[in-house]
Short mmCIF file of C-alpha atoms and ligand atoms in Angstrom, two decimals:
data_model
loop_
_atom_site.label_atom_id
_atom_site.label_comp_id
_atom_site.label_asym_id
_atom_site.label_seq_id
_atom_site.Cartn_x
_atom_site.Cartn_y
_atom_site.Cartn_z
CA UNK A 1 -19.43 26.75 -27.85
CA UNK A 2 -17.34 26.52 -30.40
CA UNK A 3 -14.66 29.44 -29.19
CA UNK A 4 -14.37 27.03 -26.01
CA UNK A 5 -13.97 23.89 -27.68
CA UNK A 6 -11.03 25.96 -29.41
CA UNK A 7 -9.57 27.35 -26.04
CA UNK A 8 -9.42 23.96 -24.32
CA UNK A 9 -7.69 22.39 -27.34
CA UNK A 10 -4.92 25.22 -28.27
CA UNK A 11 -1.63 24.14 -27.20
CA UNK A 12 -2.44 20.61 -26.98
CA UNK A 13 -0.40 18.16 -28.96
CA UNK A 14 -2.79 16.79 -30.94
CA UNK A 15 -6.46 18.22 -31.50
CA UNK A 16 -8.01 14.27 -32.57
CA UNK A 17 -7.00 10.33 -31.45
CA UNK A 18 -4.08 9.45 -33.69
CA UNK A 19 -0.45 9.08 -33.01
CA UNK A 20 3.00 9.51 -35.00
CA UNK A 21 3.57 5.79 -35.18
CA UNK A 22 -0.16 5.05 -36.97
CA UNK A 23 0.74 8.48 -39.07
CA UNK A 24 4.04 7.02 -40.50
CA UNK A 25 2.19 3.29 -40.47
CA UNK A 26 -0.35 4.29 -42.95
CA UNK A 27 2.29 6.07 -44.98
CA UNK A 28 3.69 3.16 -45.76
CA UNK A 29 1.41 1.57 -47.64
CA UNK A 30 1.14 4.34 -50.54
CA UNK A 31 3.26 2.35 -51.73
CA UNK A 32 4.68 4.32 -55.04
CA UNK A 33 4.05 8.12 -54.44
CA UNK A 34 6.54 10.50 -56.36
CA UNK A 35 10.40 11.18 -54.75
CA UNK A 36 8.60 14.84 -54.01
CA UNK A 37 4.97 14.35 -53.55
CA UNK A 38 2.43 17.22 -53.62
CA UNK A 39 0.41 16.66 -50.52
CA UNK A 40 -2.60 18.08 -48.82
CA UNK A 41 -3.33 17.80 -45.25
CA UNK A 42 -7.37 18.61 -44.48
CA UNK A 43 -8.36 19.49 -41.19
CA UNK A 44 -4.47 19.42 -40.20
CA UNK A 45 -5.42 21.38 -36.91
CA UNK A 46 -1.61 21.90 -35.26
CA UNK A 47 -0.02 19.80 -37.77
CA UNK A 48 0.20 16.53 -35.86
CA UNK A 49 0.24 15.19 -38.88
CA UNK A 50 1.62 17.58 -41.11
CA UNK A 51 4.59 17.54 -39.55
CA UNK A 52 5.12 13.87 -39.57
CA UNK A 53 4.39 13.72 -43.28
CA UNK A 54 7.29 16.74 -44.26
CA UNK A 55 9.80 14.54 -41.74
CA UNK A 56 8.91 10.80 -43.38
CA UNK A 57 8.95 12.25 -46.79
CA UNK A 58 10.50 15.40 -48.88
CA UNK A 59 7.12 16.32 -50.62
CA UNK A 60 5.45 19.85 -50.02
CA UNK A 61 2.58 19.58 -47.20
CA UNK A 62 -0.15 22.19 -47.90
CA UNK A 63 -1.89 22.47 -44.28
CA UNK A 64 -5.77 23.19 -44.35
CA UNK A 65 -7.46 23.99 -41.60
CA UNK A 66 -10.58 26.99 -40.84
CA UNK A 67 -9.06 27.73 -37.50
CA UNK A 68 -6.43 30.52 -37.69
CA UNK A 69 -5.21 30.22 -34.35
CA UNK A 70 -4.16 26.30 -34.79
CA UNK A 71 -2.47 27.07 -38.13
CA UNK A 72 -0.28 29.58 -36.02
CA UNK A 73 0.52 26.87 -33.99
CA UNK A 74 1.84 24.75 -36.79
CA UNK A 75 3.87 27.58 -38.36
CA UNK A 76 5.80 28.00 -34.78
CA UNK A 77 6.36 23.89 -34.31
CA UNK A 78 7.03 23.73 -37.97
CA UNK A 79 9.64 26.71 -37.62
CA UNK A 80 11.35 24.78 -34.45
CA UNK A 81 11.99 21.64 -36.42
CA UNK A 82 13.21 23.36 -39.86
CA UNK A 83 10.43 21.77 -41.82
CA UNK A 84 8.25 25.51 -42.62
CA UNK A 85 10.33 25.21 -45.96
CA UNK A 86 7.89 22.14 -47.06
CA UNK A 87 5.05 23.03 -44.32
CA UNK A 88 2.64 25.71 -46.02
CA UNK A 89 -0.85 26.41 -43.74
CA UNK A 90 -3.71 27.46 -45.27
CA UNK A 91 -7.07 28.88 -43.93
CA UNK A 92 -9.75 27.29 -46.11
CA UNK A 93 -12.90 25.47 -45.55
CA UNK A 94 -12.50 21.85 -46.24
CA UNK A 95 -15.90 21.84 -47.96
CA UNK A 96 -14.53 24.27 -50.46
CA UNK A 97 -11.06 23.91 -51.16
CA UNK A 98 -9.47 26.11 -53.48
CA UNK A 99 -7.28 23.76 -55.54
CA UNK A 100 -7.34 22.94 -59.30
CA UNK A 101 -8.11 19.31 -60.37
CA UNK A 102 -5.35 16.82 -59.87
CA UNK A 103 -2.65 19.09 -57.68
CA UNK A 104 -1.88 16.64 -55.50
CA UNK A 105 -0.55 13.18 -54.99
CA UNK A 106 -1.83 12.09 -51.45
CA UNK A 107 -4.48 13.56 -49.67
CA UNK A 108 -4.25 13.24 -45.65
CA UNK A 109 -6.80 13.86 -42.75
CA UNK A 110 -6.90 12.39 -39.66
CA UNK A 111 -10.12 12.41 -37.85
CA UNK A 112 -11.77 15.78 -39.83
CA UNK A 113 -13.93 14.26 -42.32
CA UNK A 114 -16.65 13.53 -40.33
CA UNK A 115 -17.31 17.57 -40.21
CA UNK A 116 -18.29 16.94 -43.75
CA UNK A 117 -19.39 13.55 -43.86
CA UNK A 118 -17.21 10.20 -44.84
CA UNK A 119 -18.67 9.99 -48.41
CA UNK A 120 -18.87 13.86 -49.34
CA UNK A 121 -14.81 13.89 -48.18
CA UNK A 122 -14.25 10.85 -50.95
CA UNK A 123 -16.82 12.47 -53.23
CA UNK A 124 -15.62 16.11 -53.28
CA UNK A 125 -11.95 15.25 -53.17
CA UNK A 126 -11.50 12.94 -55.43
CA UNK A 127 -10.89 15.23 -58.20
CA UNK A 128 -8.48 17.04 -56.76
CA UNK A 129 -5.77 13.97 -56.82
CA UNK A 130 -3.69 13.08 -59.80
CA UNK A 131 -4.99 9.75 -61.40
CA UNK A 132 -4.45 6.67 -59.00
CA UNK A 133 -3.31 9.26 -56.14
CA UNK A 134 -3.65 8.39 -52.40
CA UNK A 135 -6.38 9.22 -49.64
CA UNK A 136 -5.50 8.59 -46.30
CA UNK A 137 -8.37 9.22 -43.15
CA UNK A 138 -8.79 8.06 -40.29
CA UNK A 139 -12.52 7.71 -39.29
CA UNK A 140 -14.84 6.74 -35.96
CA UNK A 141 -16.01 3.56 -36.73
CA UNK A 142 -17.90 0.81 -34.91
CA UNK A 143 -15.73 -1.95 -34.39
CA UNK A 144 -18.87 -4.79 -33.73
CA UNK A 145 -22.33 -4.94 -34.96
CA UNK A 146 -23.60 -4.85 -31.20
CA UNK A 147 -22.08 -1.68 -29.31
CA UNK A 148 -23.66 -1.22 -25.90
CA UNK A 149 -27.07 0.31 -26.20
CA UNK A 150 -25.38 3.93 -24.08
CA UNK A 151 -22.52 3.90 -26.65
CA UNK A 152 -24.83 3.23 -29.89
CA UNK A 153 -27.30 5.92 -28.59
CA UNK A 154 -24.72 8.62 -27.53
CA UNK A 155 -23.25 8.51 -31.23
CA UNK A 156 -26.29 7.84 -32.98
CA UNK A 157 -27.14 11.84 -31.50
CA UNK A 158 -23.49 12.57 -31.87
CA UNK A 159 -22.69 11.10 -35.86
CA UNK A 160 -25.55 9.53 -37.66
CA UNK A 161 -23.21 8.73 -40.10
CA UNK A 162 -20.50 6.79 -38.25
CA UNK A 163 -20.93 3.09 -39.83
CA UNK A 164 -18.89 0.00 -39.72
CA UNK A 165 -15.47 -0.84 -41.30
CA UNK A 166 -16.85 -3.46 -43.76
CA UNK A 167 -19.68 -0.65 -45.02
CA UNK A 168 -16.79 2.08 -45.23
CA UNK A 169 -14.81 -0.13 -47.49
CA UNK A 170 -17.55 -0.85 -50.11
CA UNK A 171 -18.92 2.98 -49.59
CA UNK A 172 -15.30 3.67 -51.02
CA UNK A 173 -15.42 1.13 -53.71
CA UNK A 174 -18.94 2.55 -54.83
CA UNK A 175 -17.12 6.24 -55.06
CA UNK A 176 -14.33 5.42 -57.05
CA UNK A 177 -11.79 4.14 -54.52
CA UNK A 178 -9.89 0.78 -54.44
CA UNK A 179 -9.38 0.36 -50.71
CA UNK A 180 -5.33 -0.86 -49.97
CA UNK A 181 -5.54 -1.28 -46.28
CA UNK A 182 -7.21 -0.67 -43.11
CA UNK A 183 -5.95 -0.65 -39.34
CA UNK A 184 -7.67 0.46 -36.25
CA UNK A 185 -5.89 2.91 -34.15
CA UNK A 186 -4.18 1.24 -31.07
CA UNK A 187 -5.74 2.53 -27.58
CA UNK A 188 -2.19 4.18 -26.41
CA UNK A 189 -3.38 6.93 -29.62
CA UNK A 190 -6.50 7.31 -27.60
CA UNK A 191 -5.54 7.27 -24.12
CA UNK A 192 -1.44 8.54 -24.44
CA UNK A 193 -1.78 11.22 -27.49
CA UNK A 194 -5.18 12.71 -26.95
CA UNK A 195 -7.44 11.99 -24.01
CA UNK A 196 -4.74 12.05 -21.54
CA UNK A 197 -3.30 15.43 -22.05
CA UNK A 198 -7.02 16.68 -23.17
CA UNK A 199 -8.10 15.21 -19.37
CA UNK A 200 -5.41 17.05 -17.75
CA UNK A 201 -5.81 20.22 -19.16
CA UNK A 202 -9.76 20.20 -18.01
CA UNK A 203 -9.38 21.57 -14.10
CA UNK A 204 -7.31 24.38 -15.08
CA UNK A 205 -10.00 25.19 -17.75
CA UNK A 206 -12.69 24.66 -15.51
CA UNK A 207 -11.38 26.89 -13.15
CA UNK A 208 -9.92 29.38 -15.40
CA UNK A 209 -13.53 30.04 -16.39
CA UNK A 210 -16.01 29.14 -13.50
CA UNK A 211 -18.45 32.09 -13.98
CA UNK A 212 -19.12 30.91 -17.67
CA UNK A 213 -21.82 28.26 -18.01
CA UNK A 214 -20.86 26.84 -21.95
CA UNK A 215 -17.40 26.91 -20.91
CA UNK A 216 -18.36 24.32 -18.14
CA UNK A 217 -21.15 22.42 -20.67
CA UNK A 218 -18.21 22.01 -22.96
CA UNK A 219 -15.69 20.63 -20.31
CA UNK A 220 -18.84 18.41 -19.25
CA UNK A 221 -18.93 17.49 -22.93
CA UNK A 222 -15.62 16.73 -23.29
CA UNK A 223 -15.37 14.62 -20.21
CA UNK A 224 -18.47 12.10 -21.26
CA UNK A 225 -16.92 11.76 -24.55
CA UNK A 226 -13.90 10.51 -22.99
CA UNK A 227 -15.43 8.36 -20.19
CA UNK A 228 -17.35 6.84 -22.77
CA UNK A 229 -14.44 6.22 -25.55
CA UNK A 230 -12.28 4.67 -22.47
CA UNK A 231 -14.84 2.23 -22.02
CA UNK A 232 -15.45 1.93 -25.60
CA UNK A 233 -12.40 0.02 -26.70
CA UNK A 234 -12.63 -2.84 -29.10
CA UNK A 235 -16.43 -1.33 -29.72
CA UNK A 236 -15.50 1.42 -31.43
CA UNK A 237 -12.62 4.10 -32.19
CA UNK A 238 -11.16 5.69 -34.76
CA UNK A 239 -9.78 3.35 -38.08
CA UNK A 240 -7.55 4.44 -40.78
CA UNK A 241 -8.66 4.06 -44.52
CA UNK A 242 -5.97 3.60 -46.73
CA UNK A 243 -7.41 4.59 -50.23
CA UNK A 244 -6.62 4.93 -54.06
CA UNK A 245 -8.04 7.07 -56.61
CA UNK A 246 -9.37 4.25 -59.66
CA UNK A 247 -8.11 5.92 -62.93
C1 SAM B 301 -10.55 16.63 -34.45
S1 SAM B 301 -9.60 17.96 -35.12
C2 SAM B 301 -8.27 17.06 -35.90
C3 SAM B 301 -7.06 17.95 -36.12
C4 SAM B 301 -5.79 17.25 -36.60
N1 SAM B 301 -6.01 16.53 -37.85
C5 SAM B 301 -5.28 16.32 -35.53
O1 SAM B 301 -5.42 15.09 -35.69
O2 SAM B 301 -4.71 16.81 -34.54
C6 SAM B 301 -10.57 18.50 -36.52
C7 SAM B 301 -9.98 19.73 -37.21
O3 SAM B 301 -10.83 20.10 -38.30
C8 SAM B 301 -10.90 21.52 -38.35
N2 SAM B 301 -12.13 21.90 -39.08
C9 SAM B 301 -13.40 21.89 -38.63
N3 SAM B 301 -14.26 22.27 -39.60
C10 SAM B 301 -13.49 22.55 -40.70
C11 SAM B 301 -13.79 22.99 -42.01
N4 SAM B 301 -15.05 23.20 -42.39
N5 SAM B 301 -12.78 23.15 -42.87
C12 SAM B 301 -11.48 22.94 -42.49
N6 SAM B 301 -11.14 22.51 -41.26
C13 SAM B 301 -12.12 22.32 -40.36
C14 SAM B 301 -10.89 21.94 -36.90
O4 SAM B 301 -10.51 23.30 -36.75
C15 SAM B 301 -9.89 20.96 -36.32
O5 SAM B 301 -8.58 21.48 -36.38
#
C-alpha cells in the first residue's frame, strides 16, 4: 500500500495541504533567527517547503525525509532554481534523527508529525534546537468541538490523536514550548496546492494500474479523504503551530 501511496504522489507539487504563502507566513513570526540559520526540514517530502525556506532566508536547509525517491525530486527542483548550494536531503527516519543536541536554529515540518505523533515530534526534538530555537508544524486539527458524527468517526479510525487547537497549545506549553502564534491553513492550500492536482492525477493512476486491486483501494482511499476534507472546511484542516524552545 504504501509503494502506491508513493506512485500516486511522485511528481506532484506538494505531497501534504500547505502552500508557499502560509510557508513564508509562519516564517515570519520567528521573529529573531540568526542572518544564516541552521535549519532542519522533517518529513520535507519534495521540498515544498524546503525550498521556500533556502529562497526567504540564506540559512542551510537540511531535508529529511525516509523516501529516497522524493528526496531525488528535491535535489532536481532544488538544482533548477540554484538553491542545492543551501538545500542538503537526507534519508533518515524522523523518529531517529541523527543530529547532535542543539544543531539547529528552526525546526520545520509541514503536515509529517502526525507519523510520529504531535507530542513525541515536540518531545524528541526539542533537544536538538539551540536554546529558545524555533518549531514550526503544521498539524490536522479540529477546528469545533462538534465535527459531524462521519467526519469525527472517519478520523477517530484514521488519527486518534488529532485534538483541538486550544489542547495543542497547552500540550506544547506542558513540553517545554512557549507557543508564538497559530493560523489555520486557508482552503485554496487544500483545494489549489494539494487536492486539486492529487484529484487529477487519480484516472490516469487508476487506469495505469486496473489489474491491481491495492492500487485501486488506495485511489479509493485517497478519494474519500478528499471528499470528506472538501466538505470539512471550517470543521477541521490542517493549523500551523508556531513554537519556541523555553531555555
Ligand atoms: C504528507 S507528506 C508531507 C511532505 C512535505 N512536508 C509536503 O508538505 O509536501 C509526509 C512526508 O513524511 C515522510 N515520512 C513518513 N514517515 C517518515 C519517517 N518515519 N521519517 C521521515 N519521513 C517520513 C513521507 O515520505 C512524506 O514525504
Amino acid at each position: 500500500m504504501m509503494d502506491w501511496l508513493i506512485a500516486l504522489h511522485a511528481g506532484l507539487p506538494r505531497l501534504g495541504p500547505g502552500s508557499d504563502t502560509a510557508t513564508r507566513r509562519a516564517l515570519a513570526d520567528c521573529v529573531g533567527l540568526p542572518a544564516v540559520p541552521e535549519i532542519l526540514d522533517v518529513g520535507c517530502g519534495s521540498g515544498a517547503s524546503s525550498l521556500v525556506l533556502a529562497e526567504a532566508t540564506a540559512g542551510r536547509i537540511t531535508a529529511v525525509d525516509r523516501v529516497p525517491l522524493f528526496l531525488r525530486e528535491l535535489r532536481i527542483r532544488a538544482q533548477a532554481r540554484g538553491l542545492d548550494g543551501r538545500i542538503h536531503p537526507l534519508v533518515a527516519d524522523m523518529h531517529a534523527l541523527p543530529f547532535r543536541s542543539a544543531a539547529f536554529d528552526l525546526i520545520w515540518s509541514e503536515g509529517a508529525i502526525y507519523i510520529m505523533g504531535f507530542d513525541a515530534g515536540l518531545t524528541h526534538w526539542h533537544s536538538l534546537l539551540r536554546p529558545r530555537g524555533w518549531l514550526v508544524v503544521s498539524e490536522l486539527s479540529w477546528l469545533t468541538d462538534h465535527p459531524p458524527a462521519d467526519l469525527r468517526d472517519y478520523w477517530r479510525e484514521g488519527y486518534p490523536g488529532m485534538r483541538n487547537v486550544a489542547d495543542n497549545l497547552a500540550a506544547a506549553s506542558s513540553l517545554g514550548w512557549e507557543p508564538v502564534g497559530h493560523f489555520p491553513l486557508s482552503a485554496d492550500a487544500w483545494t489549489i496546492d494539494y487536492s486539486g492536482p492529487l484529484q487529477a492525477r487519480l484516472p490516469s493512476f487508476r487506469a495505469a494500474h486496473a489489474d491491481d486491486p491495492d492500487a485501486q483501494a488506495v485511489a479509493d482511499m485517497t478519494e474519500q479523504e478528499i471528499a470528506l476534507m472538501t466538505d470539512a472546511a471550517g470543521t477541521c484542516g490542517y493549523v500551523f503551530y508556531i513554537l519556541r524552545r523555553i531555555g
